[in-house]
Short mmCIF file of C-alpha atoms in Angstrom, two decimals:
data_model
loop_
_atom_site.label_atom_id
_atom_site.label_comp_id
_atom_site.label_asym_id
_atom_site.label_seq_id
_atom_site.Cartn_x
_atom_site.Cartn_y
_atom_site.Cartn_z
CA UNK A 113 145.88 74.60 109.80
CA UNK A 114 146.63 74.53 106.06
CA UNK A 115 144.82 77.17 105.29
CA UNK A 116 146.03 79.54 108.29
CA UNK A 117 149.93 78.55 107.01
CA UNK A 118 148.73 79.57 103.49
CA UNK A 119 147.22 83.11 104.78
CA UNK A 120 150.60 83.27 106.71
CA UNK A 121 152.81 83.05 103.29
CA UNK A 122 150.84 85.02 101.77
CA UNK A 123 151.24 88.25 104.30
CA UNK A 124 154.80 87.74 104.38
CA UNK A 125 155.37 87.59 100.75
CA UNK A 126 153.33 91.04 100.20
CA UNK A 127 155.39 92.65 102.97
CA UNK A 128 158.20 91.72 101.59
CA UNK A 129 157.93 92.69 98.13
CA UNK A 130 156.23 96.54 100.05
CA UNK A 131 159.95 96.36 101.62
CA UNK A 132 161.36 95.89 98.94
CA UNK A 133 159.61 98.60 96.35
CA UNK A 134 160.32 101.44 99.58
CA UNK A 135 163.96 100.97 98.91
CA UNK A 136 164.34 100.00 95.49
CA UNK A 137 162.51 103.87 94.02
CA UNK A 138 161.52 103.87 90.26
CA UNK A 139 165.31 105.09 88.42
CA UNK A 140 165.59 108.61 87.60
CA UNK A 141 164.80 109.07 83.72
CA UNK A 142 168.11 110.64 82.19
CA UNK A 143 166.72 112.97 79.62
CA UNK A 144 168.36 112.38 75.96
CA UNK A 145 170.74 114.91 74.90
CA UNK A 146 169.33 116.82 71.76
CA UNK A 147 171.86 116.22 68.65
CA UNK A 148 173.64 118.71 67.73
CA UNK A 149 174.06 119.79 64.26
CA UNK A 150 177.62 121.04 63.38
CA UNK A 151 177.77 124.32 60.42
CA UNK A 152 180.54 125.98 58.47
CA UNK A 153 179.82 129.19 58.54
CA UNK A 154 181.17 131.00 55.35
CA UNK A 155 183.04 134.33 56.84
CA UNK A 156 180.86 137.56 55.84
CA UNK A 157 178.34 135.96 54.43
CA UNK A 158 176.18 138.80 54.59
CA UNK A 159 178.48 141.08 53.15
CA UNK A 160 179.24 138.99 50.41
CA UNK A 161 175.54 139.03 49.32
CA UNK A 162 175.98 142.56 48.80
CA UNK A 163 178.69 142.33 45.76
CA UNK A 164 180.17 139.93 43.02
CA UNK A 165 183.83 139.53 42.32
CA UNK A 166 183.75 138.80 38.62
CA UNK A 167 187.50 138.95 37.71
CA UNK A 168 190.59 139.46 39.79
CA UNK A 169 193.99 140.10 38.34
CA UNK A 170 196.92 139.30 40.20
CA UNK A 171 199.27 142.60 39.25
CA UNK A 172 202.72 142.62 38.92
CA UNK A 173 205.79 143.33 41.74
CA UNK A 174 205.84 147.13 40.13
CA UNK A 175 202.53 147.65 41.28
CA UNK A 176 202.55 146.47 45.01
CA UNK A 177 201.94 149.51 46.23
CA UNK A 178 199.26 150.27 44.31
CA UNK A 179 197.15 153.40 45.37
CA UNK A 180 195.43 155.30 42.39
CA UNK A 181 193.23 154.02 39.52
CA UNK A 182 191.71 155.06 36.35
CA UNK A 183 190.22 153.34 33.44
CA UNK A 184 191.74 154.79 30.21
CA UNK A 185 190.53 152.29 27.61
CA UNK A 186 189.08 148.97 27.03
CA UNK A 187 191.58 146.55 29.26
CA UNK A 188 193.56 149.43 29.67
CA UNK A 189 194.24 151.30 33.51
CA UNK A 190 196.57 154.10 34.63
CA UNK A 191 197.83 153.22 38.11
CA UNK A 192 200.01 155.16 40.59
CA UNK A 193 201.50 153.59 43.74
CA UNK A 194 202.63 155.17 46.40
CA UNK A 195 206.59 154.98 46.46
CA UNK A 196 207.83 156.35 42.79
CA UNK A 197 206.67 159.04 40.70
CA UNK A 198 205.23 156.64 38.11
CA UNK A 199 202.28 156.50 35.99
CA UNK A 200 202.01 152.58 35.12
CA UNK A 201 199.93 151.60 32.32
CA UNK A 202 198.21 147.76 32.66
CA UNK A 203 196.64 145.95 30.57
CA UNK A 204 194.39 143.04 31.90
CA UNK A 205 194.18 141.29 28.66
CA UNK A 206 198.07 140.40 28.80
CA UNK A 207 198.39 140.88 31.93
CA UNK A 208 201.30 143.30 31.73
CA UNK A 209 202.60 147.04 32.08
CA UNK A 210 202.69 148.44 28.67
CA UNK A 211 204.09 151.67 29.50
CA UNK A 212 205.76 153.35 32.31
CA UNK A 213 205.96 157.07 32.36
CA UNK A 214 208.12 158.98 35.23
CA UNK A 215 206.47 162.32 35.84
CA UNK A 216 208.35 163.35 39.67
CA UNK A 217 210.61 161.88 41.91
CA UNK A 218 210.10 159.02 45.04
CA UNK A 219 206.81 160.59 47.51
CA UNK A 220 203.50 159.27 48.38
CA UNK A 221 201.61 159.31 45.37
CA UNK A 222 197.92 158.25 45.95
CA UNK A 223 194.91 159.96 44.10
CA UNK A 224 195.18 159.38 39.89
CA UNK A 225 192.27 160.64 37.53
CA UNK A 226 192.87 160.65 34.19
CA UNK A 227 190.83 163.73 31.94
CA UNK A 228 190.97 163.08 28.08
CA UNK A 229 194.92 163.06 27.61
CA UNK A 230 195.70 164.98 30.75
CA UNK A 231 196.88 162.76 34.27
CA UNK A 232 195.79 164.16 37.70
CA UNK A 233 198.17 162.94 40.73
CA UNK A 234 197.37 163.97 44.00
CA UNK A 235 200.18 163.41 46.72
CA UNK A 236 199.37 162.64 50.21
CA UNK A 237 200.43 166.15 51.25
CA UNK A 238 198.31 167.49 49.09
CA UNK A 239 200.85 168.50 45.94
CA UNK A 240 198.58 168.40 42.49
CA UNK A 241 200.37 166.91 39.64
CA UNK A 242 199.41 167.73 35.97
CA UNK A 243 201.03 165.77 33.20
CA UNK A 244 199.45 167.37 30.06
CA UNK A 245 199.33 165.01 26.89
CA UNK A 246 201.11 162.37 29.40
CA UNK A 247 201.40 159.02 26.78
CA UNK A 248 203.39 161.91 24.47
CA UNK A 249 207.23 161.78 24.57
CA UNK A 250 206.48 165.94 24.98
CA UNK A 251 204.24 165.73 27.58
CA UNK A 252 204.31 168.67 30.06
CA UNK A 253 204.67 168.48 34.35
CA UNK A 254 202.70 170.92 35.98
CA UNK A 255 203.15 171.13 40.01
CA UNK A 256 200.24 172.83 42.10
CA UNK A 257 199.85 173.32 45.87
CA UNK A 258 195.69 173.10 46.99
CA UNK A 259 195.95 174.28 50.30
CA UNK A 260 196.20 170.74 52.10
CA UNK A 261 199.04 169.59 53.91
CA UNK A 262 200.38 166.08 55.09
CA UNK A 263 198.13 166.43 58.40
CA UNK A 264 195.45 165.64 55.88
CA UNK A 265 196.42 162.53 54.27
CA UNK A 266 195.27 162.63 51.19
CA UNK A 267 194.53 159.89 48.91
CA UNK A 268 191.54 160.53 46.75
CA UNK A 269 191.03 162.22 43.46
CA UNK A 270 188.56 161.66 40.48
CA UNK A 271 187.12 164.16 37.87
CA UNK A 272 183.72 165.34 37.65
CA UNK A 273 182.77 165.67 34.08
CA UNK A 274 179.26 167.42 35.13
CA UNK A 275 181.14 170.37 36.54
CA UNK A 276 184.56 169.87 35.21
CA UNK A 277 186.15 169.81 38.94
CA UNK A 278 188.14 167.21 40.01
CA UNK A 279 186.95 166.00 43.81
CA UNK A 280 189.69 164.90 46.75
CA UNK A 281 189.03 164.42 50.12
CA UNK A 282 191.24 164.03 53.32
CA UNK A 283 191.69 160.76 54.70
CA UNK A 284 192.36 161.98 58.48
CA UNK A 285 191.80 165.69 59.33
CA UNK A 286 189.13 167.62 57.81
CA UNK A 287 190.09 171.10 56.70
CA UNK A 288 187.02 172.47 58.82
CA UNK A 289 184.65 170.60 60.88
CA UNK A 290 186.29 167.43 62.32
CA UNK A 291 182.47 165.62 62.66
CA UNK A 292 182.71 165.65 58.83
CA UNK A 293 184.46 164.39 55.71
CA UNK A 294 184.34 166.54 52.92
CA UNK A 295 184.69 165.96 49.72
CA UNK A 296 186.16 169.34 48.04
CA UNK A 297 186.27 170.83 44.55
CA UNK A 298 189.48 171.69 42.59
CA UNK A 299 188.89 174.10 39.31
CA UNK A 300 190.60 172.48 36.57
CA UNK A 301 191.64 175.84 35.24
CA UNK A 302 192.81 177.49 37.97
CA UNK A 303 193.61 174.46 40.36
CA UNK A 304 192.10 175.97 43.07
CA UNK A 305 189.73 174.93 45.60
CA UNK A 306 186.03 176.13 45.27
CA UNK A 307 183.70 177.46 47.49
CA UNK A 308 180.97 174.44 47.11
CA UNK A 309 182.22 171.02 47.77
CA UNK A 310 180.91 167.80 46.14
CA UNK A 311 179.78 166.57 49.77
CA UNK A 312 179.73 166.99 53.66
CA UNK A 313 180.27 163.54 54.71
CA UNK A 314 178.99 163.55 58.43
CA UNK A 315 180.91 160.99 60.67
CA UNK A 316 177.87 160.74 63.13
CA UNK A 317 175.06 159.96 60.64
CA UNK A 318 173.31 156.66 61.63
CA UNK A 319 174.89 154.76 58.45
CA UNK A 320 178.19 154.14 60.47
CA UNK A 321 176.98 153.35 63.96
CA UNK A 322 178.44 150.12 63.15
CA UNK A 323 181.64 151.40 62.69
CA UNK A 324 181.57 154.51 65.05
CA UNK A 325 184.51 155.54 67.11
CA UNK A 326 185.32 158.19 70.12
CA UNK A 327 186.72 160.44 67.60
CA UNK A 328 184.04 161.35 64.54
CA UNK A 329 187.01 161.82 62.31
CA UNK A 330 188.36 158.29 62.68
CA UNK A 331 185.14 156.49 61.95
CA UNK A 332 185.35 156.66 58.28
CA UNK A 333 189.09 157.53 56.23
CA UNK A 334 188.49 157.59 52.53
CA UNK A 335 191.46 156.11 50.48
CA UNK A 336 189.43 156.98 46.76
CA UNK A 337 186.47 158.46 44.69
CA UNK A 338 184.57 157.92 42.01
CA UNK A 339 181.37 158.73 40.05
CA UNK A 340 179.07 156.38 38.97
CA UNK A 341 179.05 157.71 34.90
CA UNK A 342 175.34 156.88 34.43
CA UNK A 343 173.62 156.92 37.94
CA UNK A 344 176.06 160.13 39.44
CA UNK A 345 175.86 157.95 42.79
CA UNK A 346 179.21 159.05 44.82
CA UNK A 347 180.96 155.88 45.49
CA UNK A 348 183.68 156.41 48.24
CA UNK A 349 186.26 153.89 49.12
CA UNK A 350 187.66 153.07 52.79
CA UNK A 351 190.91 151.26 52.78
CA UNK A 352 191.80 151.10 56.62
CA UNK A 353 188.86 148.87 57.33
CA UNK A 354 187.59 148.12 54.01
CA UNK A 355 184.44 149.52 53.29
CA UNK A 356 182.40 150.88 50.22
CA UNK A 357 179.78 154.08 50.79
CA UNK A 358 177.80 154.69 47.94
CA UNK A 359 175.95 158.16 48.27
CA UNK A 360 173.20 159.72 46.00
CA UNK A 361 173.76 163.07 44.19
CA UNK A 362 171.91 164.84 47.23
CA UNK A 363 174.45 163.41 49.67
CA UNK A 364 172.06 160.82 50.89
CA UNK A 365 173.60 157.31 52.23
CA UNK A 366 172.32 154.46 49.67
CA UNK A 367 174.76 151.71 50.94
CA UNK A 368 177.51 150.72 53.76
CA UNK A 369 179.26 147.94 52.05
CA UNK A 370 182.05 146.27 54.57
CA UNK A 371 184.28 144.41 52.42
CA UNK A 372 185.45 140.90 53.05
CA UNK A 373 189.14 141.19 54.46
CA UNK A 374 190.46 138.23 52.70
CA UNK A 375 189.24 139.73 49.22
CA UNK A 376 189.76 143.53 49.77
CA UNK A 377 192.97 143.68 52.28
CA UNK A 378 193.69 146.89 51.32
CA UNK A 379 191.46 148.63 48.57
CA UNK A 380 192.64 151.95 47.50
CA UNK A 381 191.97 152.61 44.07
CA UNK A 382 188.12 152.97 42.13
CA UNK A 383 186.96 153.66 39.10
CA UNK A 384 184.74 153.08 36.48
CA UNK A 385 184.67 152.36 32.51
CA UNK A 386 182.31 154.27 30.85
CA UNK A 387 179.35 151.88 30.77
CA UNK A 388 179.72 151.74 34.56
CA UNK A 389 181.59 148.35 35.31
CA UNK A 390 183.52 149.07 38.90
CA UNK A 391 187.06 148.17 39.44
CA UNK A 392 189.11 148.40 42.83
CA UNK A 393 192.54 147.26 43.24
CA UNK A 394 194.13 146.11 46.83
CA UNK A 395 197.79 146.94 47.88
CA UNK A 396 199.65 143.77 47.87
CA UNK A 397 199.14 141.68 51.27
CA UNK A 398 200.39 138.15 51.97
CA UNK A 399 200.45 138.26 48.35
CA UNK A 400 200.01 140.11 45.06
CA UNK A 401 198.43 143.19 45.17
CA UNK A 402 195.22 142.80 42.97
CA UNK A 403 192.84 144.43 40.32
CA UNK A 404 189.06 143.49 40.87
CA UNK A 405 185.89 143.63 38.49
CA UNK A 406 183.01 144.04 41.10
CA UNK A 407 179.44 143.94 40.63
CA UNK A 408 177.36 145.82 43.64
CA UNK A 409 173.70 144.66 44.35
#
């Protein structure tokens, strides 16, 4: 009898605890969220890596509107902007304009080169300025039309002491083909376009498929030149959505640089000191419009 009531316990205890596993299932393992590791990102990073800012000058109120450049001397630019018919002379070791020389009236003044003691200003409607001997109380104003209008916007000019041309090219419409950019010759003697210019920039080329648009024309709008004095590279400046192409002497694309927007807001003027250290200088946005020392990798 004992041992029956034992063998009865025990049955009832096993299908109990059989009940109780069918309704009780193993809990659902939660899996463990993976951490999550929070970055700064530094803003164009990549196209930082491309160039070093190694001085910026903040320039004065005069120069806001800065739009041409030229190196002149140690320390020492020329600088046009694009409002009075001024050439400004700065000087980055005191940080000042040492001399102001009026050579026209208010217009859109935006290419400068300067050629020994000579100053080249090209206006946006394509006028050609010559100020012969221009730091001498004598100096002589030359006015010169090139055969480009305002419909061509232009803003570049620099002097190419290989040929002894200067170089300009339109910022908007191309005086031919609209699928290029061309960078066109001016005879310093006779101030008259040549027959063979510098360079056919071509707007589709596989170099700006980052930066294409519907129209060719729009995807790249120079707003300055310059020659590199020792390599001859072509360095053209883009102010609208700041940019640096630097081109070979057979035309070929070396580099797309996009500029950082906080640095370059608005970079129209380039140029180079003899030994080939490049400065660019920003119209004033949010700010004071700025002089930069750039090094390219």
């Amino acid at each position: 009898m004992k041992t029956s009531s034992y063998i009865f316990v025990t049955l009832i205890s096993v299908v109990i605890i059989g009940i109780g596993i069918a309704f009780n299932p193993k809990p659902t393992q939660i899996p463990q969220a993976t951490p999550t590791t929070k970055t700064n990102k530094t803003p164009n990073t990549a196209t930082q890596a491309n160039y070093t800012i190694i001085n910026t000058w903040e320039l004065p109120s005069e120069l806001d509107e800065i739009s041409g450049l030229s190196w002149i001397a140690p320390n020492t630019f020329a600088c046009v902007q694009d409002e009075d018919g001024v050439l400004y002379i700065y000087n980055t070791t005191s940080k000042s304009i040492t001399n102001s020389i009026e050579f026209a009236g208010s217009g859109d003044y935006e290419g400068l080169t300067i050629v020994n003691k000579d100053a080249y200003i090209m206006r946006s409607d394509g006028t050609l300025y010559e100020v012969l001997d221009y730091a001498a109380p004598n100096k002589k104003i030359k006015v010169f039309e090139t055969g480009f209008s305002s419909k061509h916007n232009m803003e570049t000019l620099t002097y190419n002491p290989d040929t002894k041309q200067l170089v300009t090219a339109p910022k908007d419409v191309d005086l031919e083909d609209q699928e290029f950019k061309t960078l066109y010759t001016i005879d310093l003697e006779t101030k008259q376009l040549t027959d063979s210019p510098l360079l056919k920039i071509d707007m589709n080329n596989e170099a700006f498929d980052d930066f294409s648009k519907k129209k060719a024309r729009k995807t790249f709008n120079p707003s300055d030149v310059a020659i590199h004095p020792i390599t001859k590279d072509i360095y053209v400046l883009e102010g609208k959505n700041p940019k640096l192409v630097i081109f070979n002497t057979k035309g070929v694309v070396k580099k797309v640089i996009p500029f950082d927007e906080n640095q370059f807001p608005q970079p129209e003027g380039i140029t180079f000191s003899p030994e080939g250290t490049l400065y660019i200088s920003n119209e004033a946005y949010k700010g004071s419009a700025t002089l930069l020392e750039v090094t390219i990798h």
